[in-house]
Short mmCIF file of C-alpha atoms in Angstrom, two decimals:
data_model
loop_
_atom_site.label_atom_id
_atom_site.label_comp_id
_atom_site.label_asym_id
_atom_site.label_seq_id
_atom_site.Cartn_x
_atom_site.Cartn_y
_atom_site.Cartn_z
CA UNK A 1 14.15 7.82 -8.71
CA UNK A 2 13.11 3.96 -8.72
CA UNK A 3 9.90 2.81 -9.28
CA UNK A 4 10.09 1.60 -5.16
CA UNK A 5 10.66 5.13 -4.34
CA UNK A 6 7.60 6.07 -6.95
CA UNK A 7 5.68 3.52 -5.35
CA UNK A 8 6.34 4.80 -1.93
CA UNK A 9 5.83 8.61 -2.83
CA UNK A 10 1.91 7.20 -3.72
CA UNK A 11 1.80 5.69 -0.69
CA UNK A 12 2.93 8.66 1.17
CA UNK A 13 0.13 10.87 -0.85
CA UNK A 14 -2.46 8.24 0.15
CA UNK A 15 -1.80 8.73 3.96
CA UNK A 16 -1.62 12.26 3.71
CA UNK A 17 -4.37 13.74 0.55
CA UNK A 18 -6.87 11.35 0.55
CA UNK A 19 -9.34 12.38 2.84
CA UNK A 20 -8.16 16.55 1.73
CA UNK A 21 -9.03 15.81 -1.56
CA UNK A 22 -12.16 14.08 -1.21
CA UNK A 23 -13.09 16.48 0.60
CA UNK A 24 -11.99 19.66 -2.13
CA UNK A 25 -14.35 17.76 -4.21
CA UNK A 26 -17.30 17.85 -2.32
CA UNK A 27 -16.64 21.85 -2.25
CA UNK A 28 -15.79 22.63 -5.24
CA UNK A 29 -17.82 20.23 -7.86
CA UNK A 30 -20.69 19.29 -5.71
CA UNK A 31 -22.44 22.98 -5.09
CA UNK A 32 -23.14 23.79 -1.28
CA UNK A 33 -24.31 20.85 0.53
CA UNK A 34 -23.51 18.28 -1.74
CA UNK A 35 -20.83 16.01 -3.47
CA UNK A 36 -19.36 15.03 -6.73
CA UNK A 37 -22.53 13.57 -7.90
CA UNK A 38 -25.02 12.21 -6.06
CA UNK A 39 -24.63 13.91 -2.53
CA UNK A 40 -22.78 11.13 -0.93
CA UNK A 41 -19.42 10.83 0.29
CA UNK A 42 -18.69 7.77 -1.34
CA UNK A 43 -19.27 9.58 -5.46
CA UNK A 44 -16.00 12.21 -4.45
CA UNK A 45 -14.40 8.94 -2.69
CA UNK A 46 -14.97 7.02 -6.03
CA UNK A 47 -12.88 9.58 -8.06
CA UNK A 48 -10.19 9.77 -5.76
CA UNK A 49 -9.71 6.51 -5.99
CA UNK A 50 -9.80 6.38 -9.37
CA UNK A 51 -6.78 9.39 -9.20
CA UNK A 52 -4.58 6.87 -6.62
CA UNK A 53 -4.75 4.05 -9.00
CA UNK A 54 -3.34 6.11 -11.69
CA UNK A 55 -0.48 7.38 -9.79
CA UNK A 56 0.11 3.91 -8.99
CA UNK A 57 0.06 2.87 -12.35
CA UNK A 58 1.74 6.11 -14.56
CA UNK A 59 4.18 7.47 -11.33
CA UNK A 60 6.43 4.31 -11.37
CA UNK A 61 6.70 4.70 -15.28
CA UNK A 62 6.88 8.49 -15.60
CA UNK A 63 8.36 9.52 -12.56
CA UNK A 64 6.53 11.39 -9.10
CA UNK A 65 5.30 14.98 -10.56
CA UNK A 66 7.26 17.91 -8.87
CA UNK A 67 3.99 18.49 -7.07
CA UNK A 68 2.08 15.06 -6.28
CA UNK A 69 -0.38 17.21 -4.68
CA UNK A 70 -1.44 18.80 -7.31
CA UNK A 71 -1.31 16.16 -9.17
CA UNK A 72 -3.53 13.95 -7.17
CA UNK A 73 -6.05 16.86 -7.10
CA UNK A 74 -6.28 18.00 -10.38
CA UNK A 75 -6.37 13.85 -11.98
CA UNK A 76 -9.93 13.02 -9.00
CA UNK A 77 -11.39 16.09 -10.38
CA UNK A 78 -10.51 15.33 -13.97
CA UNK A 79 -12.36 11.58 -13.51
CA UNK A 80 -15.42 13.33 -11.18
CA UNK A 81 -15.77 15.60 -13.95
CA UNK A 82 -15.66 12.32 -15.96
CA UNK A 83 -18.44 10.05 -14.60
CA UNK A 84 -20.88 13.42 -14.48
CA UNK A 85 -20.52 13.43 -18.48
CA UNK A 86 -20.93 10.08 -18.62
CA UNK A 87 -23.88 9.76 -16.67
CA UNK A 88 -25.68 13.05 -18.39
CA UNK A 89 -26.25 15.04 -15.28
CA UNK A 90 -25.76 18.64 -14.40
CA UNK A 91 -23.29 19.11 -17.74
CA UNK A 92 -23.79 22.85 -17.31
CA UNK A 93 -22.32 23.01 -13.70
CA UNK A 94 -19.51 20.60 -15.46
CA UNK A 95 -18.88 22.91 -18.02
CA UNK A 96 -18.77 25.85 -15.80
CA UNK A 97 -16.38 24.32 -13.36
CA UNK A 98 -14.19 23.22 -16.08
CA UNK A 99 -13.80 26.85 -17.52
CA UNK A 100 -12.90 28.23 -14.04
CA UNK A 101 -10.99 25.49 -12.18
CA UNK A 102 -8.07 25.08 -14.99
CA UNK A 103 -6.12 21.25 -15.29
CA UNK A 104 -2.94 24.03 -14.75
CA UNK A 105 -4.40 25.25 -11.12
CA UNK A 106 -2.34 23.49 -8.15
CA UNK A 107 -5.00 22.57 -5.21
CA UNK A 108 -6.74 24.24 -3.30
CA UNK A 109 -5.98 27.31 -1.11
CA UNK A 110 -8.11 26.44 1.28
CA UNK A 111 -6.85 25.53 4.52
CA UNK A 112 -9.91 24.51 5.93
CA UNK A 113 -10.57 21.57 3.70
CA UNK A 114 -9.50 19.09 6.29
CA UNK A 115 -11.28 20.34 8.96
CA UNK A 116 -14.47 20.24 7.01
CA UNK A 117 -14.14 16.34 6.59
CA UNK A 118 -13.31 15.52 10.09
CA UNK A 119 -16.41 18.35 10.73
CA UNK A 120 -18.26 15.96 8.86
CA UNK A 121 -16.60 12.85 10.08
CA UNK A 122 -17.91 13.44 13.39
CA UNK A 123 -21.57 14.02 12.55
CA UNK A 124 -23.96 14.02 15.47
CA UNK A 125 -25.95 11.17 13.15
CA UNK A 126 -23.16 9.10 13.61
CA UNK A 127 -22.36 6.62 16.41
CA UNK A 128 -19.14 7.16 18.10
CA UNK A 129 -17.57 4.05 16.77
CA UNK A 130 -18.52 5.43 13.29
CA UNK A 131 -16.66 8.79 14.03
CA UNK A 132 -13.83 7.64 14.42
CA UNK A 133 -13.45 5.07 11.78
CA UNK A 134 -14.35 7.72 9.55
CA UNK A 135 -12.16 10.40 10.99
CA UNK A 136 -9.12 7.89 10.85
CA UNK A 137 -10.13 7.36 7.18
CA UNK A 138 -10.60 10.46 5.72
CA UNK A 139 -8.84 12.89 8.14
CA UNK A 140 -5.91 10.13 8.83
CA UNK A 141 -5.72 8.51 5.54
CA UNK A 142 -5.77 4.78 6.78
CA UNK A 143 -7.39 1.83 5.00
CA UNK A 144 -10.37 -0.06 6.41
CA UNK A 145 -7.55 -3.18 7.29
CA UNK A 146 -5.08 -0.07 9.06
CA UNK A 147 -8.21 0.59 11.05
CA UNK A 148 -9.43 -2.76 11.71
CA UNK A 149 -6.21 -3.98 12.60
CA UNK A 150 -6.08 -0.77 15.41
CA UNK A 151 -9.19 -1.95 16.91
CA UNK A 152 -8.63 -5.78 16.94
CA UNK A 153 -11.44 -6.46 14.76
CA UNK A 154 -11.48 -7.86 10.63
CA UNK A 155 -11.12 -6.28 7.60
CA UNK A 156 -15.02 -7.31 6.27
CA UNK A 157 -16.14 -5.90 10.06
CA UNK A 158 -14.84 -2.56 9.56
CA UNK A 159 -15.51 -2.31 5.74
CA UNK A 160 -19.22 -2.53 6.91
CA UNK A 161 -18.80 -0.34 9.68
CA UNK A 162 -17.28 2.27 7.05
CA UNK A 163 -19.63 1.48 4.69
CA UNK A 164 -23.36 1.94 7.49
CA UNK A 165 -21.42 5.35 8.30
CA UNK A 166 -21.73 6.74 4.47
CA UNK A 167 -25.03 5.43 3.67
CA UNK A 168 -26.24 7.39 7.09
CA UNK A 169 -24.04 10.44 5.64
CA UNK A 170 -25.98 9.85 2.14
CA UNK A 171 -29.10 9.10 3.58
CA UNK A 172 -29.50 12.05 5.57
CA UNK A 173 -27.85 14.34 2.98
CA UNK A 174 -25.37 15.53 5.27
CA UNK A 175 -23.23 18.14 3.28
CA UNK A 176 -19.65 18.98 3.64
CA UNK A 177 -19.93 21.76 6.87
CA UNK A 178 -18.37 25.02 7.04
CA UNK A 179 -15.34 25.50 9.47
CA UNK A 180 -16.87 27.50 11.49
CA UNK A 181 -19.26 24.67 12.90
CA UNK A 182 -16.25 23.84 15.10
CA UNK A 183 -17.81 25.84 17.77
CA UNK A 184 -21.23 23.32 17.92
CA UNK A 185 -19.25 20.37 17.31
CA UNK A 186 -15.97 20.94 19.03
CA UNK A 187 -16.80 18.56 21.94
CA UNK A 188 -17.26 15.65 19.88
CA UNK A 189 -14.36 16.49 17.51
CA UNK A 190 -11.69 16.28 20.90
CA UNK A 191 -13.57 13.21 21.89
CA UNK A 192 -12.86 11.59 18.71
CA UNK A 193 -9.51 12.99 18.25
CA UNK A 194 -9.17 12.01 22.31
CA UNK A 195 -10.11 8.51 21.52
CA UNK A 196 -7.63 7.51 18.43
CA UNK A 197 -4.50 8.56 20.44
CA UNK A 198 -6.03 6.82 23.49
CA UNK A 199 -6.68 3.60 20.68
CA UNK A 200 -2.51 3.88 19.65
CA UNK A 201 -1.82 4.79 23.16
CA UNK A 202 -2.70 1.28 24.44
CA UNK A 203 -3.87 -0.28 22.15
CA UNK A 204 -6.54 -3.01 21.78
CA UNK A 205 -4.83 -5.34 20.06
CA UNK A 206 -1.77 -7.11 20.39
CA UNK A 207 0.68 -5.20 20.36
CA UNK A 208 0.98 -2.33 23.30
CA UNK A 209 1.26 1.05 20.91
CA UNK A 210 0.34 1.98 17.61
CA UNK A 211 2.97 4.71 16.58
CA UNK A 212 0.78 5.78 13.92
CA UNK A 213 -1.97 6.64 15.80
CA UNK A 214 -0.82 8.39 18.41
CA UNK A 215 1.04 10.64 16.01
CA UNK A 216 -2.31 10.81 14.11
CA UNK A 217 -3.81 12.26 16.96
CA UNK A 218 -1.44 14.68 17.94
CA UNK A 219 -1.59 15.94 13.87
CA UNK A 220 -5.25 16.56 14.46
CA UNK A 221 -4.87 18.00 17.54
CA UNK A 222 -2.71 20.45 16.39
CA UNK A 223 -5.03 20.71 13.23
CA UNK A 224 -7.88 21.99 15.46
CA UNK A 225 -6.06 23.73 18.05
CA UNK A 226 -4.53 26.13 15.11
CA UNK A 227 -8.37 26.53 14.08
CA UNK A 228 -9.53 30.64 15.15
CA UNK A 229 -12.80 29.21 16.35
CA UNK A 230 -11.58 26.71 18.78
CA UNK A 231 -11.16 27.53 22.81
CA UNK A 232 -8.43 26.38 25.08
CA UNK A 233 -10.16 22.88 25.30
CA UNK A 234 -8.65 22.34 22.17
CA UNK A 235 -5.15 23.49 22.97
CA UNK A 236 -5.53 22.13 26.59
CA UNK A 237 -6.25 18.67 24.62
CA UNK A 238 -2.89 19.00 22.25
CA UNK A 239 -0.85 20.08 25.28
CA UNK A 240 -2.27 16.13 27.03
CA UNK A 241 -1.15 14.65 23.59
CA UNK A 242 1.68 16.06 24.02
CA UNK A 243 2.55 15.63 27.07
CA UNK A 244 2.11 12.01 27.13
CA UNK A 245 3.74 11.86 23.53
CA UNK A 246 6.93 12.51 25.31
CA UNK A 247 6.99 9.22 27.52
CA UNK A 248 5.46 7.25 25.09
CA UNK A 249 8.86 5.90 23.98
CA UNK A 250 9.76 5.13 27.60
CA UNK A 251 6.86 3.50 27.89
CA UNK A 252 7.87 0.57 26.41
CA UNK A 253 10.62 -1.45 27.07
CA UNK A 254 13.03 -3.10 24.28
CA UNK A 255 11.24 -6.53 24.41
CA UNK A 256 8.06 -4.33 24.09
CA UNK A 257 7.24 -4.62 28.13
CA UNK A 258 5.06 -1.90 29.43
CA UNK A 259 6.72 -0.18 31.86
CA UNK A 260 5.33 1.68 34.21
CA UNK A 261 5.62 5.44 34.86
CA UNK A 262 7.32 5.21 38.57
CA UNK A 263 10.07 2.85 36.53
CA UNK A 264 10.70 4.71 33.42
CA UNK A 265 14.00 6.30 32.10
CA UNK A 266 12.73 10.10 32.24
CA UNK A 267 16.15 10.90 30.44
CA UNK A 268 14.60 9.15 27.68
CA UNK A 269 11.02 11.20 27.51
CA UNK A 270 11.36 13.89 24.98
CA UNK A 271 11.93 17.00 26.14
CA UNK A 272 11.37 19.59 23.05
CA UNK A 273 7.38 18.07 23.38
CA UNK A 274 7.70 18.30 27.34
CA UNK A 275 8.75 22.70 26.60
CA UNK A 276 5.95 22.80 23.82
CA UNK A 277 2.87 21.19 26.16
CA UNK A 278 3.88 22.52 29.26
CA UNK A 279 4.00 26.34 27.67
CA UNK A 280 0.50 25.32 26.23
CA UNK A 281 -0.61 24.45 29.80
CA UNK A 282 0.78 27.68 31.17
CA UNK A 283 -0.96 29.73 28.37
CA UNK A 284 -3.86 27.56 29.29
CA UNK A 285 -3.71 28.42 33.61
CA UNK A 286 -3.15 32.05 32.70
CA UNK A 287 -6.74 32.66 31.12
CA UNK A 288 -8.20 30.56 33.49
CA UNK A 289 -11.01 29.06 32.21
CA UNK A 290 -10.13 25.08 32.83
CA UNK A 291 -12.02 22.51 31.25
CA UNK A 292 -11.40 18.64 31.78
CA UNK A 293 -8.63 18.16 29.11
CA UNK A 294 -6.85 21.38 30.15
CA UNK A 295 -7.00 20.32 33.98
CA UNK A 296 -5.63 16.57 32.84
CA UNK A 297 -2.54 18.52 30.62
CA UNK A 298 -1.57 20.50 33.99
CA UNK A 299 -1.63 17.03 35.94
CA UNK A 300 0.38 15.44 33.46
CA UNK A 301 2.61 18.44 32.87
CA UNK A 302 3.52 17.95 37.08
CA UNK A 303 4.52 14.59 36.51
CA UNK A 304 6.68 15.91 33.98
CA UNK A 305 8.04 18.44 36.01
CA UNK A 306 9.53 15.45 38.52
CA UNK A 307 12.60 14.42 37.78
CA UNK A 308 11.86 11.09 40.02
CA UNK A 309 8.94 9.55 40.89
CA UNK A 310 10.04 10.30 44.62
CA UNK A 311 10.02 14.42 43.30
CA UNK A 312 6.57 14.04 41.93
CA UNK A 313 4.19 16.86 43.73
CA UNK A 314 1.31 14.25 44.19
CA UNK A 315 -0.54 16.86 46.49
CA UNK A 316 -0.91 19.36 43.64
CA UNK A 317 -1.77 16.24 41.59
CA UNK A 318 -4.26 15.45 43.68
CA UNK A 319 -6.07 18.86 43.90
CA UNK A 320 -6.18 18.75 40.18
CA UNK A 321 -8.35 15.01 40.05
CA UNK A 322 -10.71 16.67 42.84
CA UNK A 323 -10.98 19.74 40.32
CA UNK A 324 -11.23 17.43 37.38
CA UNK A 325 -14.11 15.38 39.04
CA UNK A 326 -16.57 18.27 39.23
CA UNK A 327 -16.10 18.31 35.69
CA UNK A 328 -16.19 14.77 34.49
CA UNK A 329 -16.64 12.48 37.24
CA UNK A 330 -15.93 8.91 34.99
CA UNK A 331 -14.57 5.71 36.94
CA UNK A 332 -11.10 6.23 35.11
CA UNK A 333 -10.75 9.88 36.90
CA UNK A 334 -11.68 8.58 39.70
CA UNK A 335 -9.43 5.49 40.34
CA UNK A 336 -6.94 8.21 39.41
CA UNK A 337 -7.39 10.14 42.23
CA UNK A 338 -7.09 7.24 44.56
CA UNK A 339 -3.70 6.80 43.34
CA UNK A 340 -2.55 10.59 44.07
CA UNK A 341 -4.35 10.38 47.70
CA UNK A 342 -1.91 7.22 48.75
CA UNK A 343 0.82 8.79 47.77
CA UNK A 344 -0.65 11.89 50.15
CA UNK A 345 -2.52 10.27 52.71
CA UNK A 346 -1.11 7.13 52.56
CA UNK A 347 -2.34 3.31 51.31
CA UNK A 348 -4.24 2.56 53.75
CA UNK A 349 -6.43 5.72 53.59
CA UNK A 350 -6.72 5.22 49.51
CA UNK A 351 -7.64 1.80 50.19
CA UNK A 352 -10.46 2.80 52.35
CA UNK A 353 -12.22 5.52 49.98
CA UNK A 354 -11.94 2.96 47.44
CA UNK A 355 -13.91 0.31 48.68
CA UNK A 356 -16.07 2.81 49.83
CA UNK A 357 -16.70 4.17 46.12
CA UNK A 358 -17.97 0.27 45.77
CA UNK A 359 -14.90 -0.38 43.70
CA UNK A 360 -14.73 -3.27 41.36
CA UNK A 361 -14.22 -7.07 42.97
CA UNK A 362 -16.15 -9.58 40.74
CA UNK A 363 -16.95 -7.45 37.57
CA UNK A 364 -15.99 -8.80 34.06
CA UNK A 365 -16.20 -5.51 33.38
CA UNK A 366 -12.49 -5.15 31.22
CA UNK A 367 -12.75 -1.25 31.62
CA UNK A 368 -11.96 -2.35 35.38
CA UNK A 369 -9.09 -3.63 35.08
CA UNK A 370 -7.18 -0.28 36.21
CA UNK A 371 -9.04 0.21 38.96
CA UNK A 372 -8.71 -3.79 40.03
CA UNK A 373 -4.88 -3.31 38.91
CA UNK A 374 -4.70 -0.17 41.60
CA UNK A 375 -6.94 -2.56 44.30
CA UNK A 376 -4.03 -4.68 44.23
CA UNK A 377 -1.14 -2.34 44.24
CA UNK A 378 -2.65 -0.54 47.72
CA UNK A 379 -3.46 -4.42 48.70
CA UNK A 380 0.34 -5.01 48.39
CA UNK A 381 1.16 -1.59 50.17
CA UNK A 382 -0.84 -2.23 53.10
CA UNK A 383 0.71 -5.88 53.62
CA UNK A 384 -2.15 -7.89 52.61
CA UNK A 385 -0.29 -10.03 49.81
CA UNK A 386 -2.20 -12.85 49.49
CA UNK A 387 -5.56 -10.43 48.34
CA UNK A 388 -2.74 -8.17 45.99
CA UNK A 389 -1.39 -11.19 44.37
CA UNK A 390 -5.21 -12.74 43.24
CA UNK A 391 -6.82 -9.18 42.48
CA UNK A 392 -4.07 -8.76 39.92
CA UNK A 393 -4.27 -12.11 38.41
CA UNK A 394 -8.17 -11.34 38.24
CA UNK A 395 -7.15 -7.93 36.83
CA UNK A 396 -4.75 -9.85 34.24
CA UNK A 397 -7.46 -11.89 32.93
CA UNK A 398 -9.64 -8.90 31.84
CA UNK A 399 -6.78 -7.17 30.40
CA UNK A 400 -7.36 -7.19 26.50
CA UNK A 401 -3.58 -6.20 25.61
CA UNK A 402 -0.88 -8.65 25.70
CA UNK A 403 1.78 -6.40 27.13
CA UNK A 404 -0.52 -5.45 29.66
CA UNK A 405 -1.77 -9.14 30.56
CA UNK A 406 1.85 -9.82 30.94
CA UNK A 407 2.97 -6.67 33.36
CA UNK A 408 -0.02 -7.67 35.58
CA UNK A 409 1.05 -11.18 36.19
CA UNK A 410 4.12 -10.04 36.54
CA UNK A 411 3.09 -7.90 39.15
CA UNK A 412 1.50 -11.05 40.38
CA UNK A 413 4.39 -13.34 40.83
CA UNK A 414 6.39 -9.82 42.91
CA UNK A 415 4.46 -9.49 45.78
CA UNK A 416 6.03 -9.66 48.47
CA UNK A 417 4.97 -12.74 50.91
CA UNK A 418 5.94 -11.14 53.79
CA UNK A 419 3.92 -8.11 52.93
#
């Protein structure tokens, strides 16, 4: 083995241990409630660290350890164990983890470690911004720049935004929670989890997807879905992810175009995650309690079921969105259904309830932008091409992705003159 593949096998550990074994810490040095030292987050963080930077250092010399698990584990609580001596406090609790927890044992067998820290990533105390920052950082393993870069913002920006969330963790002595609080906070936890594939689905900056975030999500997804305590809100949320995993490649054209789902090569959506949601979905319909990301799976599991956009059962599509708006009726679901009714009822009718819902026209608003983007298209539909062709130029200037900017002028310069 090279020292490149050394290097890469620490990088590899980073993505996948660091937030695991801050988090074994925090369970097993810190007593119930607290962490390595202090009670914060950041004292376990420090001697995990402190473990990375040896690999880094001793792995390319000595060669990756048959298990670098293990190893990663063992060295973090070797330095916590460390800076407790050195700083005089609670030597007996030292000593007595020391004589049970032997250098020789591997990790953990605790498969709920993980869940605990994004339990405690997504802290009530914590904004939602904060939630998922953290849960990307200690459930995901990315660095503050990975996560900046995701959300268009700097490195220094997000530090701090890292940096308020732990002091609020420290400050309010928030310990490390037991798995089963996934029933109180399981809600928030699919929000969060919700919101970083949404973040690599399209995201914010430059570039239209972030591979690594969308596969992120669908990890955690799985993660809590697996979990005995969760309900079908948290499988009908990995069946979405999955679901819309499966185009995400079509998505995207070779030049890195968005295209759109009426235009995409459906030979090219992957059909092993296709089989997987849409048995998850069926699992889901058969108890038959629905919730909002279970009733969203089953809409996108119909599109998958097309195999055209001509085949695509918009009315059952559109009895779903009217289900899904008793549940959570948002602008997004909303504009949604206006799409599936002119597809049913026609453009002209869509167009109507739409500007009867007092649908966007001079908002800055850049969370309109669908809704203005979908304005246009039934504009176009209905032959008024003059109003299509400046609703989607409006709609292109709120767009905050470059791919997208670019598919909406392009939709711009298409419509048809003659209507």
């Amino acid at each position: 083995m090279t020292a490149g593949d050394a290097v890469e096998a620490v990088q590899r550990a980073y993505r996948s241990e660091y937030g695991r074994t801050v988090a074994i810490l925090m369970r097993t040095l810190g007593g119930s409630g607290n962490s390595v030292v202090s009670g914060s987050l950041g004292d376990a963080e420090d001697a995990v660290q402190d473990a990375f930077v040896a690999a880094a250092e001793t792995w390319p010399e000595q060669g990756v350890p048959p298990n670098p698990q293990a190893w990663i584990v063992t060295t973090a609580r070797r330095r916590a164990i460390d800076r407790i001596r050195r700083m005089n406090t609670a030597q007996r609790h030292v000593e007595q983890v020391a004589h049970e927890q032997q250098d020789e044992q591997v990790v953990s067998d605790d498969a709920d470690d993980e869940l605990r820290m994004i339990l405690l990533c997504t802290h009530p105390r914590l904004s939602p911004e904060s939630q998922v920052a953290l849960t990307l950082r200690y459930a995901g393993g990315l660095t503050a720049a990975e996560i900046a870069r995701a959300f268009g913002t700097s490195e220094a920006t997000m530090a701090q935004r890292l940096s308020r969330a732990k002091r609020t963790i420290k400050d309010a002595r928030i310990g490390l929670p037991e798995p089963d609080r996934i029933e109180d906070r399981l809600p928030v936890v699919l929000a969060v989890i919700y919101a970083i594939y949404n973040e690599g689905y399209t995201t914010t900056s430059g570039e239209l997807s972030r591979v690594d975030l969308c596969q992120e999500g669908v990890r955690l997804a799985r993660l809590v879905a697996a979990h005995g305590r969760s309900d079908l809100e948290a499988t009908g949320l990995l069946a979405l992810l999955l679901l819309l995993q499966a185009r995400r490649r079509a998505r995207i054209s070779a030049d890195g175009s968005l295209v759109p789902l009426p235009d995409q090569d459906r030979s090219a959506w992957d059909q092993a995650l296709i089989a997987e949601g849409q048995a998850l979905v069926r699992h889901c319909l058969a108890v038959n309690k629905p919730g909002q990301y279970q009733v969203q799976a089953a809409i996108q599991a119909v599109h998958c079921d097309a195999g055209s956009d001509e085949d695509t059962d918009w009315t059952q599509i559109l009895a779903l969105y009217d289900m899904l708006l008793t549940m959570v009726p948002t602008p997004a679901a909303r504009t949604a259904r206006i799409v599936a009714l002119s597809h049913v009822e026609g453009p002209a009718r869509a167009l109507a309830e739409l500007d009867a819902t007092g649908a966007p026209g001079t908002t800055t608003d850049a969370a309109d932008r669908y809704t203005l983007a979908v304005r246009a298209d039934l504009l176009g539909r209905t032959g008024e091409s003059e109003a299509a062709r400046d609703v989607f130029l409006r709609a292109a200037e709120l767009a905050d992705n470059e791919a997208e900017r670019e598919h909406l002028l392009r939709r711009a310069e298409d419509v048809d003159p003659a209507g």
